[in-house]
Amino acid sequence: MNDKIILAIESSCDETAAAVVVNGRKVLSNIISSQIETHKKFGGVVPEVASRKHIEAINIVVEEALEKANISKNDLDAIAVTYGPGLVGALLVGLQYAKGLAYALGKPLIGVNHIEGHISANFIDHLDLEPPFICLVVSGGHTFIVYVKDYGDFEIIGETRDDAAGEAYDKVARALGLGYPGGPKIDKISKQGNANAIKFPKANFHDDTLDFSFSGVKSAVLNYLNKMEMKKEEINVADVAASFQKAVVEVLTDNVIKTCKIRKVDKIAIAGGVASNSALRENLIKEGSKRGIKVLFPSPILCTDNAAMIGSAAYFEFIKGNVSTMDINAKPNLRLGER
Ligand code: KG4
Ligand code: ZN
């Protein structure tokens, strides 16, 4: 089979990204223009601002991706783009741009689910990775345990019932005065803290579910901070961060290991922004190795929102003949596995 060269575009949240990917695994370029500095002053992503910033950046980012890959538009086999889930205005910028380009070039268009993209980041960094495996998707907007049965064939085993893991990190970091985005800040400061200093509740449901809940532990941290302030006692930020992180990491690890046992799978791949978390990586490797389970992570640049992962997911759809029509619309609440 000839090589398939895909230009991928991602604009679902606060990163405008474009990449050129060959056969779903080889990245020729991966350009990311982050809006973090713009949103920092608001303490989170402002949707309207995000849309405007995407409009400003998209053409530059796409041209740079093609130039860096040394690929002309005519060499492309398809244009891939994230069409959900995400912020509707942000998604529309990438989608309209991709539609215009695909139409002008007469190339196929492939709409990609952002979460499938995160999962596919693992195919880029682990060339021999093949389904089936269990994927833990942990980002600012999503927390899922997914059984990846085959390429493009997913079953959701567990998910959050309230806040996403990254969202809980961001909210706790904000309460601790650590700034946005909070995940990396908590990760860093936790290294100087005692994770056993404060006992925050682990999100365990009483039924047999493998679902998560992070709002309980987040509220417990906020209550603890309020109580300490009222008593005028000094708050040890590193201890609070480390203790919060322990509660989150333990429940993520427990549930994903349980899933491997139930599904008799010995491979775990992690995906999404929180997959960069050092405590989560260490704990999963430790618990996995005790049980003969291999744990894989993408490199940090592929954990965060990027377009290379979209190009990878698109390839596996493309070779199955799954392309989109020009009336494809943005789907802010697109579920995994839904078309
Ligand atoms: O996947 P991503 O870049 O964007 C979404 O699709 O949401 O994930 C961003 C999230 C943010 O909540 C950020 O705080 C979190 O990932 N994050 C981390 C770390 N790096 C990023 N959380 C914990 N530890 C980290 N090292
Ligand atoms: Zn994401």
Coordinates of C-alpha atoms and ligand atoms in Angstrom, one line a residue:
M1 CA 0.0 0.0 0.0
N2 CA 1.2 3.5 -0.8
D3 CA 2.0 5.9 2.0
K4 CA -0.9 7.9 3.2
I5 CA 0.0 11.5 4.1
I6 CA -2.5 13.3 6.2
L7 CA -2.7 17.0 7.2
A8 CA -4.4 17.2 10.6
I9 CA -6.0 20.2 12.3
E10 CA -7.0 20.6 15.9
S11 CA -8.7 23.5 17.5
S12 CA -11.1 22.1 20.1
C13 CA -10.0 24.1 23.1
D14 CA -7.1 26.5 23.6
E15 CA -4.4 25.1 21.3
T16 CA -4.4 25.8 17.5
A17 CA -2.5 22.9 16.0
A18 CA -1.6 21.4 12.7
A19 CA 0.5 18.3 11.8
V20 CA 1.5 16.2 8.9
V21 CA 1.5 12.5 9.7
V22 CA 2.4 9.5 7.5
N23 CA 0.6 6.2 7.9
G24 CA -0.8 7.2 11.3
R25 CA 2.6 6.7 13.1
K26 CA 5.2 8.9 11.6
V27 CA 5.1 12.6 12.4
L28 CA 6.7 14.9 9.8
S29 CA 5.6 18.1 11.6
N30 CA 3.6 18.9 14.8
I31 CA 3.0 22.6 15.2
I32 CA 1.1 23.9 18.3
S33 CA 0.2 27.5 19.0
S34 CA -0.9 27.7 22.6
Q35 CA -3.2 30.3 24.0
I36 CA -2.3 29.6 27.6
E37 CA -0.7 33.0 28.2
T38 CA -3.9 34.7 27.0
H39 CA -6.3 32.7 29.2
K40 CA -4.0 32.7 32.3
K41 CA -5.2 36.1 33.4
F42 CA -8.8 34.8 33.5
G43 CA -7.9 31.7 35.4
G44 CA -9.3 29.4 32.7
V45 CA -10.2 29.2 29.0
V46 CA -12.7 31.9 27.8
P47 CA -14.5 30.4 24.9
E48 CA -15.1 33.5 22.8
V49 CA -11.5 34.6 23.2
A50 CA -10.4 31.1 22.2
S51 CA -12.4 31.2 18.9
R52 CA -10.9 34.6 18.0
K53 CA -7.4 33.4 18.8
H54 CA -7.9 30.3 16.6
I55 CA -8.9 32.5 13.7
E56 CA -5.8 34.5 14.0
A57 CA -3.5 31.5 14.3
I58 CA -4.9 28.8 12.0
N59 CA -3.5 29.8 8.7
I60 CA 0.0 30.4 10.0
V61 CA 0.0 27.1 11.9
V62 CA -1.1 25.0 8.9
E63 CA 1.4 26.7 6.5
E64 CA 4.2 26.1 9.1
A65 CA 3.2 22.4 9.5
L66 CA 3.4 21.9 5.7
E67 CA 6.6 23.8 5.4
K68 CA 8.3 22.0 8.2
A69 CA 7.2 18.6 6.8
N70 CA 8.4 19.7 3.3
I71 CA 5.1 18.6 1.9
S72 CA 3.0 20.5 -0.7
K73 CA -0.7 20.6 -0.4
N74 CA -1.0 18.5 -3.6
D75 CA 1.0 15.7 -1.9
L76 CA -1.7 15.2 0.7
D77 CA -4.0 12.2 0.7
A78 CA -6.5 13.7 3.1
I79 CA -7.3 16.5 5.5
A80 CA -8.3 15.5 9.0
V81 CA -9.9 17.7 11.6
T82 CA -11.3 17.5 15.1
Y83 CA -15.1 18.0 15.1
G84 CA -15.9 17.2 18.7
P85 CA -16.0 17.1 21.7
G86 CA -14.9 20.7 22.6
L87 CA -15.9 24.3 22.6
V88 CA -18.3 24.8 19.7
G89 CA -16.9 28.1 18.5
A90 CA -13.3 26.8 18.7
L91 CA -14.2 23.6 16.8
L92 CA -15.9 25.5 14.1
V93 CA -12.8 27.5 13.2
G94 CA -10.8 24.3 12.5
L95 CA -13.6 22.5 10.9
Q96 CA -14.5 25.4 8.4
Y97 CA -10.8 25.8 7.6
A98 CA -10.4 22.1 6.9
K99 CA -13.6 21.9 4.8
G100 CA -12.5 24.8 2.7
L101 CA -9.0 23.3 2.2
A102 CA -10.4 19.8 1.4
Y103 CA -12.9 21.3 -1.1
A104 CA -10.4 23.5 -2.8
L105 CA -7.9 20.7 -3.2
G106 CA -10.4 18.0 -4.0
K107 CA -9.1 15.8 -1.2
P108 CA -11.1 13.7 1.3
L109 CA -12.1 15.2 4.6
I110 CA -11.9 13.1 7.8
G111 CA -13.7 14.3 10.9
V112 CA -12.0 13.0 14.1
N113 CA -13.1 12.6 17.7
H114 CA -10.7 14.5 20.0
I115 CA -10.7 11.7 22.5
E116 CA -9.9 9.1 19.9
G117 CA -7.0 11.4 19.0
H118 CA -5.7 11.4 22.5
I119 CA -5.8 7.6 22.5
S120 CA -4.0 7.4 19.1
A121 CA -1.1 9.5 20.4
N122 CA 0.1 6.2 21.8
F123 CA 0.4 4.7 18.3
I124 CA 2.9 7.4 17.4
D125 CA 5.3 6.9 20.3
H126 CA 4.9 3.1 20.5
L127 CA 5.3 1.8 17.0
D128 CA 4.6 -1.8 18.0
L129 CA 1.5 -0.9 20.0
E130 CA -1.6 -2.7 18.7
P131 CA -5.1 -3.2 20.1
P132 CA -6.4 -4.7 22.3
F133 CA -5.4 -2.6 25.3
I134 CA -6.9 -0.5 28.0
C135 CA -6.6 3.3 27.7
L136 CA -6.9 5.8 30.6
V137 CA -7.8 9.1 29.0
V138 CA -7.3 11.9 31.6
S139 CA -7.5 15.5 30.4
G140 CA -8.9 18.9 31.4
G141 CA -12.3 18.0 30.0
H142 CA -12.5 14.2 30.1
T143 CA -11.8 11.2 32.3
F144 CA -12.4 7.8 30.7
I145 CA -11.3 4.2 31.0
V146 CA -11.6 2.8 27.5
Y147 CA -11.3 -0.7 26.2
V148 CA -9.6 -0.3 22.8
K149 CA -10.8 -3.5 21.1
D150 CA -9.4 -2.7 17.7
Y151 CA -8.4 0.4 15.7
G152 CA -11.3 2.8 15.9
D153 CA -13.3 0.3 18.1
F154 CA -13.8 1.6 21.6
E155 CA -15.9 0.6 24.6
I156 CA -16.2 3.0 27.6
I157 CA -15.7 1.1 30.8
G158 CA -15.6 3.9 33.3
E159 CA -15.9 7.7 33.3
T160 CA -16.2 10.6 35.6
R161 CA -19.6 11.5 37.0
D162 CA -18.7 15.1 37.6
D163 CA -15.3 16.9 37.2
A164 CA -12.6 15.7 34.9
A165 CA -9.3 14.8 36.6
G166 CA -7.5 17.8 35.0
E167 CA -10.4 20.1 36.0
A168 CA -10.0 19.0 39.6
Y169 CA -6.3 19.7 39.4
D170 CA -6.9 23.1 37.9
K171 CA -9.6 24.1 40.5
V172 CA -7.5 22.9 43.5
A173 CA -4.4 24.7 42.1
R174 CA -6.5 27.9 41.8
A175 CA -7.6 27.6 45.5
L176 CA -4.0 27.1 46.5
G177 CA -3.0 30.2 44.5
L178 CA -0.8 28.2 42.2
G179 CA -2.2 29.6 38.9
Y180 CA -3.4 28.2 35.6
P181 CA -3.1 25.5 34.3
G182 CA -2.8 23.9 37.7
G183 CA -1.9 20.3 36.8
P184 CA 1.8 20.9 36.2
K185 CA 2.1 23.2 39.2
I186 CA 0.5 20.7 41.6
D187 CA 2.7 17.9 40.1
K188 CA 5.8 20.0 40.7
I189 CA 5.1 21.3 44.2
S190 CA 3.9 17.9 45.4
K191 CA 7.4 16.6 45.1
Q192 CA 8.3 18.7 48.2
G193 CA 5.2 17.7 50.1
N194 CA 4.1 14.8 52.3
A195 CA 1.3 12.9 50.5
N196 CA 0.2 11.3 53.8
A197 CA -0.1 14.7 55.7
I198 CA -3.9 15.1 55.1
K199 CA -6.4 12.3 54.4
F200 CA -8.6 13.4 51.6
P201 CA -11.4 11.0 50.6
K202 CA -10.9 8.7 47.7
A203 CA -13.7 8.7 45.2
N204 CA -15.0 5.2 45.7
F205 CA -18.6 4.4 44.8
H206 CA -20.5 1.8 46.7
D207 CA -21.6 -0.1 43.6
D208 CA -19.3 -2.1 41.3
T209 CA -18.8 0.7 38.9
L210 CA -15.4 1.7 37.6
D211 CA -16.6 5.3 37.3
F212 CA -14.9 8.2 39.0
S213 CA -15.9 11.3 41.0
F214 CA -13.5 14.1 41.6
S215 CA -15.8 16.8 42.9
G216 CA -15.8 15.2 46.4
V217 CA -12.0 15.3 46.8
K218 CA -11.9 18.8 45.3
S219 CA -14.6 20.0 47.9
A220 CA -12.7 18.3 50.7
V221 CA -9.6 20.3 49.8
L222 CA -11.6 23.5 49.6
N223 CA -13.2 22.8 53.0
Y224 CA -9.8 22.0 54.5
L225 CA -8.4 25.3 53.3
N226 CA -11.4 27.3 54.6
K227 CA -11.1 25.6 58.0
M228 CA -7.4 26.3 58.3
E229 CA -8.0 30.0 57.3
M230 CA -10.7 30.3 59.9
K231 CA -8.5 28.9 62.6
K232 CA -5.7 31.2 61.3
E233 CA -3.4 28.2 60.9
E234 CA -0.6 28.1 58.4
I235 CA -1.3 26.1 55.2
N236 CA 1.4 23.9 53.9
V237 CA 0.7 24.1 50.2
A238 CA 3.1 21.3 49.2
D239 CA 1.4 18.9 51.7
V240 CA -2.1 19.8 50.5
A241 CA -1.1 19.4 46.9
A242 CA 0.7 16.1 47.5
S243 CA -2.2 14.7 49.6
F244 CA -4.8 15.8 46.9
Q245 CA -2.7 14.2 44.2
K246 CA -2.4 11.0 46.1
A247 CA -6.2 10.7 46.4
V248 CA -6.6 11.3 42.6
V249 CA -3.7 9.1 41.5
E250 CA -4.7 6.1 43.7
V251 CA -8.3 6.0 42.4
L252 CA -7.2 6.3 38.8
T253 CA -4.7 3.5 39.2
D254 CA -7.0 1.2 41.2
N255 CA -9.8 1.4 38.5
V256 CA -7.6 1.0 35.5
I257 CA -5.8 -2.0 37.1
K258 CA -9.2 -3.5 38.0
T259 CA -10.3 -3.1 34.3
C260 CA -7.2 -5.0 33.1
K261 CA -8.1 -7.9 35.4
I262 CA -11.8 -8.0 34.3
R263 CA -10.9 -7.7 30.6
K264 CA -7.8 -10.0 30.9
V265 CA -5.7 -7.4 29.2
D266 CA -2.0 -6.8 30.1
K267 CA -1.4 -3.5 28.3
I268 CA -2.4 0.0 29.6
A269 CA -1.9 3.2 27.6
I270 CA -2.4 6.6 29.1
A271 CA -3.5 9.7 27.2
G272 CA -4.5 13.3 27.7
G273 CA -2.9 16.3 29.5
V274 CA -2.9 14.6 32.9
A275 CA -0.9 11.6 31.4
S276 CA 2.1 13.9 31.9
N277 CA 1.7 13.7 35.7
S278 CA 4.7 12.2 37.2
A279 CA 2.9 10.6 40.2
L280 CA 0.4 8.9 38.0
R281 CA 3.1 7.6 35.8
E282 CA 5.2 6.2 38.7
N283 CA 2.2 4.7 40.5
L284 CA 0.8 3.0 37.4
I285 CA 4.2 1.6 36.5
K286 CA 4.7 0.3 40.0
E287 CA 1.3 -1.3 40.3
G288 CA 1.4 -2.6 36.7
S289 CA 4.7 -4.3 37.1
K290 CA 3.5 -6.1 40.2
R291 CA 0.9 -7.8 38.0
G292 CA 2.8 -8.2 34.7
I293 CA 1.0 -5.3 33.1
K294 CA 2.9 -3.1 30.7
V295 CA 2.2 0.6 31.0
L296 CA 2.8 3.0 28.1
F297 CA 2.7 6.8 27.9
P298 CA 3.1 9.2 25.0
S299 CA 5.8 11.9 25.3
P300 CA 4.5 15.1 27.0
I301 CA 4.1 16.9 23.7
L302 CA 1.7 14.2 22.5
C303 CA -0.2 14.2 25.8
T304 CA -1.3 17.8 25.5
D305 CA -3.7 18.9 22.8
N306 CA -1.9 18.5 19.4
A307 CA -2.8 17.7 15.8
A308 CA -0.4 14.7 15.3
M309 CA -2.7 12.6 17.4
I310 CA -5.6 13.6 15.2
G311 CA -3.6 12.7 12.1
S312 CA -3.0 9.2 13.6
A313 CA -6.6 8.5 14.5
A314 CA -7.7 9.8 11.0
Y315 CA -5.4 7.3 9.3
F316 CA -7.0 4.3 10.9
E317 CA -10.4 5.6 9.7
F318 CA -9.1 6.5 6.3
I319 CA -7.8 3.0 5.5
K320 CA -11.2 1.6 6.4
G321 CA -12.8 4.0 3.9
N322 CA -14.4 6.2 6.6
V323 CA -14.4 9.7 5.3
S324 CA -16.7 12.6 6.1
T325 CA -19.1 14.5 3.9
M326 CA -18.9 18.3 3.5
D327 CA -22.0 18.7 5.7
I328 CA -20.2 17.5 8.8
N329 CA -20.8 19.8 11.8
A330 CA -19.1 20.5 15.0
K331 CA -20.4 18.3 17.9
P332 CA -19.4 19.8 21.2
N333 CA -20.7 16.8 23.2
L334 CA -19.5 14.0 20.8
R335 CA -19.2 10.7 22.6
L336 CA -16.4 8.3 22.1
G337 CA -17.3 5.7 19.4
E338 CA -20.2 7.9 18.1
R339 CA -20.1 9.1 14.5
Ligands
KG4_1 O1 -5.4 17.1 27.1 P1 -5.2 18.5 27.5 O2 -4.0 19.3 27.0 O3 -6.5 19.4 27.1 C1 -7.8 18.9 27.2 O4 -8.3 18.3 26.2 O5 -8.4 19.1 28.3 O6 -5.3 18.5 29.1 C2 -5.1 19.7 29.9 C3 -5.2 19.3 31.3 C4 -5.2 20.5 32.3 O7 -6.3 20.4 33.2 C5 -3.9 20.5 33.0 O8 -3.9 21.0 34.3 C6 -3.6 19.0 33.0 O9 -4.1 18.5 31.7 N1 -2.2 18.7 33.1 C7 -1.7 18.0 34.2 C8 -0.3 17.9 34.0 N2 0.0 18.5 32.8 C9 -1.2 19.0 32.3 N3 -2.3 17.5 35.3 C10 -1.5 16.9 36.2 N4 -0.2 16.8 36.1 C11 0.5 17.3 35.0 N5 1.8 17.2 34.9
ZN2 ZN -7.5 17.2 24.9

